[in-house]
Coordinates of N, CA and C in Angstrom, one line a residue:
X1 N 76.4 -53.5 -47.5 CA 76.7 -52.5 -46.4 C 78.1 -52.0 -46.5
X2 N 79.1 -52.9 -46.6 CA 80.5 -52.6 -46.7 C 80.8 -51.7 -47.9
X3 N 80.1 -52.0 -49.0 CA 80.3 -51.2 -50.2 C 79.9 -49.8 -50.0
X4 N 78.7 -49.6 -49.4 CA 78.2 -48.2 -49.2 C 79.1 -47.5 -48.2
X5 N 79.6 -48.2 -47.2 CA 80.5 -47.6 -46.2 C 81.8 -47.1 -46.9
X6 N 82.3 -48.0 -47.8 CA 83.5 -47.6 -48.5 C 83.3 -46.4 -49.4
X7 N 82.1 -46.3 -50.1 CA 81.8 -45.2 -50.9 C 81.7 -43.9 -50.1
X8 N 81.1 -44.0 -48.9 CA 81.0 -42.9 -48.0 C 82.4 -42.4 -47.6
X9 N 83.3 -43.3 -47.2 CA 84.6 -43.0 -46.8 C 85.4 -42.2 -47.9
X10 N 85.2 -42.7 -49.2 CA 85.9 -42.1 -50.3 C 85.3 -40.7 -50.5
X11 N 84.0 -40.5 -50.4 CA 83.4 -39.2 -50.6 C 83.8 -38.3 -49.5
X12 N 83.8 -38.7 -48.2 CA 84.2 -37.9 -47.1 C 85.7 -37.5 -47.2
X13 N 86.5 -38.4 -47.6 CA 88.0 -38.2 -47.8 C 88.2 -37.1 -48.8
X14 N 87.4 -37.1 -49.9 CA 87.5 -36.1 -50.9 C 87.2 -34.7 -50.4
X15 N 86.2 -34.7 -49.6 CA 85.8 -33.4 -49.0 C 86.9 -32.9 -48.0
X16 N 87.5 -33.8 -47.3 CA 88.6 -33.4 -46.4 C 89.7 -32.8 -47.1
X17 N 90.0 -33.3 -48.3 CA 91.2 -32.8 -49.1 C 90.8 -31.5 -49.8
X18 N 89.6 -31.4 -50.3 CA 89.2 -30.3 -51.1 C 88.8 -29.0 -50.2
X19 N 88.3 -29.3 -49.0 CA 87.8 -28.1 -48.2 C 88.9 -27.1 -47.9
X20 N 90.1 -27.5 -47.5 CA 91.2 -26.5 -47.2 C 91.5 -25.8 -48.5
X21 N 91.5 -26.4 -49.6 CA 91.8 -25.8 -50.9 C 90.8 -24.7 -51.2
X22 N 89.5 -25.1 -51.0 CA 88.4 -24.1 -51.3 C 88.5 -22.9 -50.3
X23 N 88.8 -23.2 -49.1 CA 89.0 -22.1 -48.1 C 90.1 -21.1 -48.5
X24 N 91.2 -21.7 -48.9 CA 92.3 -20.9 -49.4 C 91.9 -20.1 -50.6
X25 N 91.2 -20.7 -51.5 CA 90.8 -20.0 -52.7 C 89.8 -18.8 -52.4
X26 N 89.1 -18.9 -51.3 CA 88.1 -17.9 -50.9 C 88.7 -16.9 -50.0
X27 N 90.0 -17.1 -49.5 CA 90.6 -16.2 -48.6 C 90.8 -14.8 -49.2
X28 N 90.6 -13.8 -48.4 CA 90.8 -12.4 -48.9 C 92.3 -12.1 -49.0
X29 N 92.7 -11.7 -50.2 CA 94.1 -11.4 -50.4 C 94.2 -9.9 -50.5
X30 N 95.4 -9.3 -50.1 CA 95.6 -7.8 -50.3 C 95.6 -7.5 -51.8
X31 N 95.4 -6.2 -52.1 CA 95.5 -5.8 -53.5 C 96.9 -6.0 -54.0
X32 N 97.1 -6.2 -55.3 CA 98.4 -6.4 -55.9 C 99.3 -5.2 -55.8
X33 N 98.7 -4.0 -56.0 CA 99.5 -2.7 -56.0 C 98.9 -1.8 -55.0
X34 N 99.4 -1.8 -53.8 CA 98.8 -1.0 -52.7 C 99.4 0.4 -52.7
X35 N 100.3 0.7 -53.6 CA 100.9 2.1 -53.7 C 100.0 3.0 -54.5
X36 N 99.0 2.5 -55.2 CA 98.1 3.3 -56.0 C 96.7 3.1 -55.7
X37 N 96.0 4.1 -55.2 CA 94.6 4.0 -54.7 C 93.7 3.6 -55.9
X38 N 93.9 4.1 -57.1 CA 93.1 3.7 -58.2 C 93.2 2.2 -58.5
X39 N 94.4 1.7 -58.5 CA 94.6 0.3 -58.8 C 94.0 -0.6 -57.7
X40 N 94.0 -0.1 -56.4 CA 93.4 -0.8 -55.3 C 91.9 -1.0 -55.6
X41 N 91.2 0.1 -55.9 CA 89.8 0.1 -56.1 C 89.4 -0.5 -57.4
X42 N 90.2 -0.5 -58.5 CA 89.9 -1.2 -59.7 C 89.9 -2.7 -59.4
X43 N 90.9 -3.2 -58.6 CA 91.0 -4.6 -58.3 C 89.9 -5.0 -57.4
X44 N 89.6 -4.2 -56.4 CA 88.6 -4.5 -55.3 C 87.4 -3.5 -55.4
X45 N 86.6 -3.6 -56.4 CA 85.5 -2.6 -56.7 C 84.6 -2.5 -55.5
X46 N 84.3 -3.5 -54.7 CA 83.4 -3.4 -53.6 C 84.1 -2.6 -52.5
X47 N 85.4 -2.5 -52.5 CA 86.1 -1.7 -51.5 C 85.8 -0.2 -51.8
X48 N 85.8 0.2 -53.0 CA 85.4 1.6 -53.3 C 84.0 1.9 -52.8
X49 N 83.1 1.0 -53.0 CA 81.7 1.2 -52.5 C 81.7 1.4 -51.0
X50 N 82.5 0.6 -50.3 CA 82.5 0.6 -48.9 C 83.2 1.9 -48.4
X51 N 84.2 2.4 -49.1 CA 84.9 3.6 -48.7 C 84.0 4.8 -49.0
X52 N 83.3 4.8 -50.1 CA 82.3 5.9 -50.4 C 81.2 6.0 -49.4
X53 N 80.7 4.8 -49.0 CA 79.7 4.8 -48.0 C 80.2 5.4 -46.7
X54 N 81.4 5.0 -46.3 CA 82.1 5.6 -45.1 C 82.2 7.1 -45.2
X55 N 82.6 7.6 -46.4 CA 82.7 9.1 -46.6 C 81.4 9.8 -46.4
X56 N 80.3 9.2 -47.0 CA 79.0 9.8 -47.0 C 78.4 9.7 -45.6
X57 N 78.7 8.7 -44.8 CA 78.2 8.5 -43.5 C 78.9 9.4 -42.5
X58 N 80.2 9.5 -42.5 CA 81.0 10.1 -41.5 C 81.6 11.4 -41.9
X59 N 81.5 11.8 -43.2 CA 82.2 13.0 -43.7 C 83.7 13.0 -43.7
X60 N 84.2 11.8 -43.8 CA 85.7 11.6 -43.8 C 86.2 11.3 -45.2
X61 N 87.2 12.0 -45.7 CA 87.7 11.8 -47.1 C 88.3 10.4 -47.2
X62 N 88.1 9.7 -48.3 CA 88.5 8.4 -48.4 C 90.0 8.2 -48.3
X63 N 90.8 9.1 -48.7 CA 92.3 8.9 -48.8 C 92.9 8.9 -47.4
X64 N 92.2 9.5 -46.4 CA 92.8 9.5 -45.0 C 92.8 8.1 -44.4
X65 N 91.6 7.5 -44.2 CA 91.6 6.1 -43.6 C 92.4 5.1 -44.5
X66 N 92.4 5.3 -45.8 CA 93.1 4.3 -46.6 C 94.6 4.4 -46.4
X67 N 95.1 5.6 -46.2 CA 96.5 5.8 -45.9 C 96.8 5.2 -44.5
X68 N 95.9 5.4 -43.6 CA 96.1 4.9 -42.3 C 96.1 3.3 -42.3
X69 N 95.2 2.8 -43.1 CA 95.0 1.3 -43.2 C 96.3 0.7 -43.8
X70 N 96.8 1.4 -44.8 CA 98.1 0.9 -45.4 C 99.1 0.8 -44.4
X71 N 99.3 1.8 -43.5 CA 100.3 1.8 -42.5 C 100.0 0.7 -41.4
X72 N 98.8 0.5 -41.1 CA 98.4 -0.4 -40.0 C 98.5 -1.9 -40.4
X73 N 98.1 -2.2 -41.6 CA 97.9 -3.7 -41.9 C 98.4 -4.0 -43.3
X74 N 98.8 -3.0 -44.2 CA 99.1 -3.3 -45.6 C 97.9 -4.0 -46.3
X75 N 96.7 -3.7 -45.8 CA 95.4 -4.2 -46.3 C 95.3 -5.8 -46.2
X76 N 95.9 -6.3 -45.1 CA 95.8 -7.7 -44.8 C 94.6 -7.9 -43.8
X77 N 93.7 -8.7 -44.2 CA 92.5 -8.9 -43.3 C 92.7 -9.5 -42.0
X78 N 93.8 -10.3 -41.9 CA 94.0 -11.0 -40.6 C 95.3 -10.5 -40.0
X79 N 95.7 -9.3 -40.2 CA 96.9 -8.8 -39.7 C 96.9 -8.8 -38.1
X80 N 98.0 -9.1 -37.5 CA 98.2 -9.2 -36.1 C 99.4 -8.4 -35.7
X81 N 99.4 -7.9 -34.5 CA 100.6 -7.2 -34.0 C 101.7 -8.2 -33.7
X82 N 103.0 -7.7 -33.5 CA 104.1 -8.6 -33.2 C 103.8 -9.4 -31.9
X83 N 104.5 -10.5 -31.8 CA 104.4 -11.3 -30.5 C 105.2 -10.7 -29.4
X84 N 104.8 -10.9 -28.2 CA 105.6 -10.5 -27.0 C 106.4 -11.7 -26.6
X85 N 107.6 -11.5 -26.0 CA 108.4 -12.6 -25.6 C 108.9 -12.4 -24.1
X86 N 109.1 -13.5 -23.5 CA 109.6 -13.5 -22.1 C 110.9 -14.3 -22.0
X87 N 111.5 -14.2 -20.8 CA 112.8 -14.9 -20.6 C 113.8 -14.5 -21.6
X88 N 114.2 -13.2 -21.6 CA 115.2 -12.7 -22.4 C 114.9 -12.8 -23.9
X89 N 113.6 -12.8 -24.2 CA 113.2 -12.8 -25.6 C 113.2 -14.2 -26.2
X90 N 113.3 -15.3 -25.4 CA 113.4 -16.6 -25.9 C 112.1 -17.3 -26.2
X91 N 111.0 -17.0 -25.4 CA 109.8 -17.7 -25.4 C 108.6 -16.7 -25.8
X92 N 107.9 -17.1 -26.9 CA 106.8 -16.2 -27.3 C 105.7 -16.3 -26.3
X93 N 105.1 -15.1 -26.0 CA 104.1 -15.1 -24.9 C 103.0 -14.1 -25.4
X94 N 102.0 -14.6 -26.2 CA 100.9 -13.8 -26.7 C 101.4 -12.7 -27.6
X95 N 100.5 -11.7 -27.7 CA 100.8 -10.5 -28.6 C 100.9 -9.3 -27.8
X96 N 101.6 -8.3 -28.4 CA 101.9 -7.0 -27.7 C 100.6 -6.2 -27.5
X97 N 99.6 -6.5 -28.2 CA 98.3 -5.8 -28.0 C 97.2 -6.7 -28.6
X98 N 95.9 -6.2 -28.4 CA 94.8 -7.0 -29.0 C 94.4 -6.5 -30.3
X99 N 95.2 -5.7 -31.0 CA 94.9 -5.2 -32.3 C 94.7 -6.3 -33.3
X100 N 93.8 -6.1 -34.3 CA 93.6 -7.2 -35.2 C 92.9 -6.6 -36.5
X101 N 93.2 -7.2 -37.6 CA 92.4 -7.0 -38.8 C 92.9 -5.8 -39.7
X102 N 92.1 -5.4 -40.6 CA 92.5 -4.4 -41.6 C 92.9 -3.1 -40.8
X103 N 92.1 -2.7 -39.8 CA 92.3 -1.4 -39.2 C 93.2 -1.5 -38.0
X104 N 93.6 -2.7 -37.6 CA 94.4 -3.0 -36.4 C 93.7 -2.4 -35.1
X105 N 92.4 -2.5 -35.1 CA 91.6 -1.9 -34.0 C 91.8 -2.8 -32.8
X106 N 92.0 -2.2 -31.6 CA 92.1 -2.9 -30.4 C 90.7 -3.3 -29.9
X107 N 90.7 -4.4 -29.2 CA 89.4 -5.0 -28.7 C 88.5 -4.0 -28.0
X108 N 89.0 -3.2 -27.0 CA 88.2 -2.3 -26.2 C 87.6 -1.2 -27.1
X109 N 88.5 -0.7 -28.1 CA 88.0 0.4 -29.0 C 86.9 -0.1 -29.9
X110 N 87.2 -1.3 -30.4 CA 86.2 -2.0 -31.3 C 84.9 -2.2 -30.6
X111 N 84.9 -2.5 -29.3 CA 83.7 -2.7 -28.5 C 83.0 -1.4 -28.4
X112 N 83.7 -0.3 -28.2 CA 83.1 1.0 -28.1 C 82.4 1.4 -29.4
X113 N 83.1 1.1 -30.5 CA 82.5 1.3 -31.8 C 81.2 0.6 -32.0
X114 N 81.1 -0.7 -31.6 CA 79.9 -1.5 -31.8 C 78.8 -0.9 -30.9
X115 N 79.2 -0.6 -29.7 CA 78.2 -0.1 -28.7 C 77.6 1.3 -29.2
X116 N 78.4 2.1 -29.7 CA 77.9 3.5 -30.1 C 77.2 3.5 -31.5
X117 N 77.6 2.5 -32.4 CA 77.0 2.5 -33.7 C 75.9 1.5 -33.8
X118 N 75.8 0.5 -32.9 CA 74.9 -0.6 -33.0 C 75.2 -1.6 -34.1
X119 N 76.4 -1.5 -34.6 CA 76.8 -2.5 -35.7 C 77.3 -3.8 -35.0
X120 N 76.4 -4.5 -34.4 CA 76.7 -5.7 -33.6 C 77.3 -6.8 -34.4
X121 N 77.1 -6.9 -35.7 CA 77.7 -8.0 -36.4 C 79.0 -7.6 -37.1
X122 N 79.6 -6.5 -36.7 CA 80.8 -6.1 -37.4 C 82.0 -7.0 -37.0
X123 N 82.9 -7.2 -38.0 CA 84.1 -8.0 -37.8 C 85.3 -7.2 -38.3
X124 N 86.4 -7.3 -37.5 CA 87.6 -6.6 -37.8 C 88.3 -7.1 -39.1
X125 N 88.0 -8.3 -39.5 CA 88.6 -8.8 -40.7 C 87.7 -8.6 -42.0
X126 N 86.7 -7.8 -41.8 CA 85.8 -7.4 -42.9 C 86.1 -6.0 -43.3
X127 N 86.4 -5.8 -44.6 CA 86.9 -4.5 -45.1 C 85.8 -3.4 -44.8
X128 N 84.6 -3.7 -45.2 CA 83.5 -2.7 -45.0 C 83.4 -2.3 -43.5
X129 N 83.4 -3.2 -42.6 CA 83.3 -2.9 -41.2 C 84.5 -2.2 -40.7
X130 N 85.7 -2.6 -41.2 CA 86.9 -1.9 -40.7 C 86.9 -0.5 -41.2
X131 N 86.5 -0.2 -42.5 CA 86.4 1.1 -43.0 C 85.4 2.0 -42.3
X132 N 84.3 1.4 -41.9 CA 83.3 2.2 -41.1 C 83.8 2.5 -39.8
X133 N 84.6 1.6 -39.2 CA 85.2 1.8 -37.9 C 86.1 3.0 -37.9
X134 N 87.0 3.0 -39.0 CA 87.9 4.1 -39.1 C 87.2 5.4 -39.4
X135 N 86.1 5.4 -40.1 CA 85.4 6.6 -40.3 C 84.8 7.1 -39.0
X136 N 84.3 6.2 -38.2 CA 83.8 6.5 -36.8 C 84.9 7.1 -36.0
X137 N 86.0 6.5 -36.0 CA 87.1 7.0 -35.1 C 87.6 8.4 -35.5
X138 N 87.8 8.6 -36.8 CA 88.3 9.8 -37.3 C 87.3 10.9 -37.1
X139 N 86.0 10.6 -37.2 CA 84.9 11.6 -37.0 C 84.9 11.9 -35.5
X140 N 85.1 10.9 -34.6 CA 85.1 11.2 -33.2 C 86.3 12.0 -32.8
X141 N 87.4 11.7 -33.4 CA 88.7 12.5 -33.1 C 88.4 14.0 -33.4
X142 N 87.7 14.2 -34.5 CA 87.3 15.6 -34.8 C 86.5 16.2 -33.7
X143 N 85.5 15.4 -33.2 CA 84.6 15.9 -32.1 C 85.4 16.1 -30.8
X144 N 86.2 15.1 -30.4 CA 86.8 15.1 -29.1 C 88.0 16.0 -29.0
X145 N 88.9 16.0 -30.0 CA 90.1 16.8 -30.0 C 90.2 17.9 -31.0
X146 N 89.1 18.1 -31.8 CA 89.1 19.2 -32.7 C 90.0 19.0 -33.9
X147 N 90.4 17.8 -34.3 CA 91.3 17.5 -35.4 C 90.5 17.4 -36.7
X148 N 91.0 18.1 -37.7 CA 90.3 18.1 -39.0 C 90.3 16.6 -39.5
X149 N 89.2 16.3 -40.1 CA 89.1 14.9 -40.7 C 90.0 14.8 -41.9
X150 N 90.6 15.9 -42.4 CA 91.5 15.8 -43.5 C 92.9 15.8 -43.1
X151 N 93.2 16.0 -41.8 CA 94.6 16.1 -41.3 C 95.1 14.7 -40.9
X152 N 95.6 14.0 -41.9 CA 96.1 12.6 -41.7 C 97.2 12.5 -40.7
X153 N 98.0 13.5 -40.6 CA 99.1 13.5 -39.6 C 98.6 13.4 -38.2
X154 N 97.8 14.4 -37.8 CA 97.3 14.4 -36.4 C 96.2 13.3 -36.2
X155 N 95.5 13.0 -37.2 CA 94.5 11.9 -37.0 C 95.3 10.5 -36.7
X156 N 96.4 10.3 -37.4 CA 97.1 9.1 -37.1 C 97.7 9.1 -35.7
X157 N 98.2 10.2 -35.2 CA 98.7 10.3 -33.9 C 97.6 10.0 -32.9
X158 N 96.4 10.5 -33.1 CA 95.2 10.1 -32.3 C 94.9 8.6 -32.3
X159 N 95.0 8.1 -33.5 CA 94.7 6.7 -33.8 C 95.7 5.8 -33.0
X160 N 96.9 6.2 -33.0 CA 98.0 5.4 -32.3 C 98.0 5.6 -30.8
X161 N 97.9 6.9 -30.4 CA 98.0 7.2 -28.9 C 96.7 7.2 -28.2
X162 N 95.6 7.3 -28.9 CA 94.3 7.5 -28.2 C 94.0 8.9 -28.0
X163 N 92.8 9.3 -27.7 CA 92.4 10.7 -27.6 C 93.1 11.3 -26.4
X164 N 93.1 10.6 -25.3 CA 93.7 11.1 -24.1 C 95.2 11.2 -24.2
X165 N 95.9 10.2 -24.9 CA 97.3 10.3 -25.1 C 97.7 11.5 -26.0
X166 N 96.8 11.7 -27.0 CA 97.1 12.9 -27.9 C 97.0 14.2 -27.1
X167 N 96.0 14.3 -26.2 CA 95.9 15.6 -25.5 C 97.1 15.7 -24.5
X168 N 97.7 14.6 -24.0 CA 98.8 14.7 -23.2 C 100.1 14.8 -24.0
X169 N 100.0 14.8 -25.3 CA 101.2 14.9 -26.2 C 102.2 13.8 -26.0
X170 N 101.7 12.6 -25.7 CA 102.7 11.5 -25.5 C 103.5 11.2 -26.7
X171 N 103.0 11.6 -27.9 CA 103.8 11.4 -29.1 C 105.1 12.2 -29.2
X172 N 105.2 13.2 -28.4 CA 106.4 14.0 -28.4 C 107.6 13.3 -27.8
X173 N 107.3 12.2 -27.1 CA 108.4 11.3 -26.6 C 108.7 10.2 -27.6
X174 N 108.1 10.2 -28.7 CA 108.3 9.1 -29.7 C 108.6 9.7 -31.1
X175 N 109.8 10.0 -31.3 CA 110.2 10.6 -32.6 C 109.9 9.7 -33.7
X176 N 110.0 8.4 -33.5 CA 109.7 7.4 -34.6 C 108.3 7.5 -35.0
X177 N 107.4 7.7 -34.0 CA 105.9 7.7 -34.3 C 105.6 9.0 -35.1
X178 N 106.2 10.1 -34.9 CA 106.0 11.3 -35.6 C 106.5 11.1 -37.1
X179 N 107.5 10.3 -37.3 CA 108.0 10.0 -38.6 C 107.0 9.2 -39.3
X180 N 106.4 8.2 -38.6 CA 105.4 7.3 -39.2 C 104.2 8.2 -39.6
X181 N 103.8 9.0 -38.7 CA 102.6 9.9 -39.0 C 102.9 10.8 -40.2
X182 N 104.1 11.2 -40.4 CA 104.4 12.0 -41.6 C 104.3 11.2 -42.8
X183 N 104.7 9.9 -42.8 CA 104.6 9.0 -43.9 C 103.1 8.8 -44.3
X184 N 102.3 8.6 -43.2 CA 100.9 8.5 -43.4 C 100.3 9.7 -44.1
X185 N 100.7 10.9 -43.7 CA 100.2 12.1 -44.3 C 100.7 12.2 -45.8
X186 N 101.9 11.9 -46.0 CA 102.4 11.9 -47.4 C 101.7 10.9 -48.3
X187 N 101.4 9.7 -47.8 CA 100.7 8.7 -48.6 C 99.3 9.2 -48.8
X188 N 98.7 9.8 -47.8 CA 97.3 10.3 -48.0 C 97.2 11.3 -49.1
X189 N 98.2 12.2 -49.2 CA 98.2 13.2 -50.2 C 98.3 12.5 -51.6
X190 N 99.2 11.5 -51.7 CA 99.4 10.8 -53.0 C 98.1 10.1 -53.3
X191 N 97.5 9.4 -52.3 CA 96.2 8.7 -52.6 C 95.1 9.7 -53.0
X192 N 95.1 10.9 -52.4 CA 94.1 11.9 -52.8 C 94.3 12.3 -54.3
X193 N 95.5 12.5 -54.7 CA 95.8 12.9 -56.1 C 95.4 11.8 -57.0
X194 N 95.8 10.6 -56.7 CA 95.4 9.4 -57.5 C 93.9 9.3 -57.7
X195 N 93.2 9.4 -56.6 CA 91.8 9.2 -56.6 C 91.1 10.2 -57.5
X196 N 91.6 11.4 -57.6 CA 91.0 12.5 -58.5 C 91.0 12.0 -59.9
X197 N 92.0 11.2 -60.3 CA 92.1 10.8 -61.7 C 91.2 9.7 -62.1
X198 N 90.6 9.0 -61.1 CA 89.9 7.8 -61.4 C 88.5 7.7 -60.8
X199 N 88.2 8.6 -59.9 CA 86.9 8.5 -59.1 C 85.7 8.5 -60.0
X200 N 85.7 9.4 -61.0 CA 84.6 9.5 -61.9 C 84.3 8.1 -62.6
X201 N 85.4 7.4 -62.9 CA 85.2 6.1 -63.5 C 84.7 5.1 -62.5
X202 N 85.2 5.2 -61.3 CA 84.8 4.3 -60.2 C 83.3 4.4 -59.9
X203 N 82.8 5.7 -60.1 CA 81.5 5.9 -59.7 C 80.4 5.5 -60.7
X204 N 80.9 5.1 -61.9 CA 80.0 4.6 -62.9 C 79.3 3.3 -62.5
X205 N 78.1 3.1 -62.8 CA 77.4 1.9 -62.5 C 78.0 0.7 -63.4
X206 N 77.8 -0.5 -62.9 CA 78.3 -1.6 -63.7 C 77.6 -1.7 -65.1
X207 N 76.4 -1.1 -65.2 CA 75.7 -1.2 -66.5 C 76.5 -0.3 -67.5
X208 N 76.9 0.9 -67.1 CA 77.5 1.8 -68.0 C 79.0 1.4 -68.3
X209 N 79.6 0.6 -67.4 CA 80.9 0.1 -67.6 C 81.0 -0.9 -68.8
X210 N 79.8 -1.5 -69.0 CA 79.8 -2.5 -70.1 C 80.0 -1.8 -71.5
X211 N 79.8 -0.5 -71.6 CA 79.9 0.2 -72.9 C 81.2 0.9 -73.0
X212 N 82.0 0.9 -72.0 CA 83.4 1.5 -72.0 C 84.3 0.8 -73.0

């Protein structure tokens, strides 16, 4: 009995050591080169499929949400907003908002997305779900505020300030935000140009890629 118990302890201890290493190995890491949309999709082929599905479903060009996601999370699945501090900035006290994941979607907005789309199993740290969320938001911005789905600048202002905040032009009191929105627009244009050079290749099936 003692021998069996000892063998069990050794086996269990091995799993305790290996499990964290396995989880780290399975963790989703950002693409190596996030400045080039082609390189992102070559490294993460399933990301292109998710982005193309979003485009076909919501009519949103791929380069716009990808540029916004770059700004929001740098493609980190577990991205969190900065901490809030109290007592003259000495003690950390939660986060400045409930934003989380690839899209930095806030909890109430994510809940609206799930309710309206029925995607009850969606997770903010899943790229496919985050991309679909951004397609939904950009499409709804077009419906609510009449903003073109191709206008990365105004779309980002809506994304940051909300539909009501955009109508009230709260961004006019935030010069820094308009600068960020301009960077998002510039990146979206670079991403669009890059995607034109590689999308035909990305659209090939895995079978035909074997013969390239």
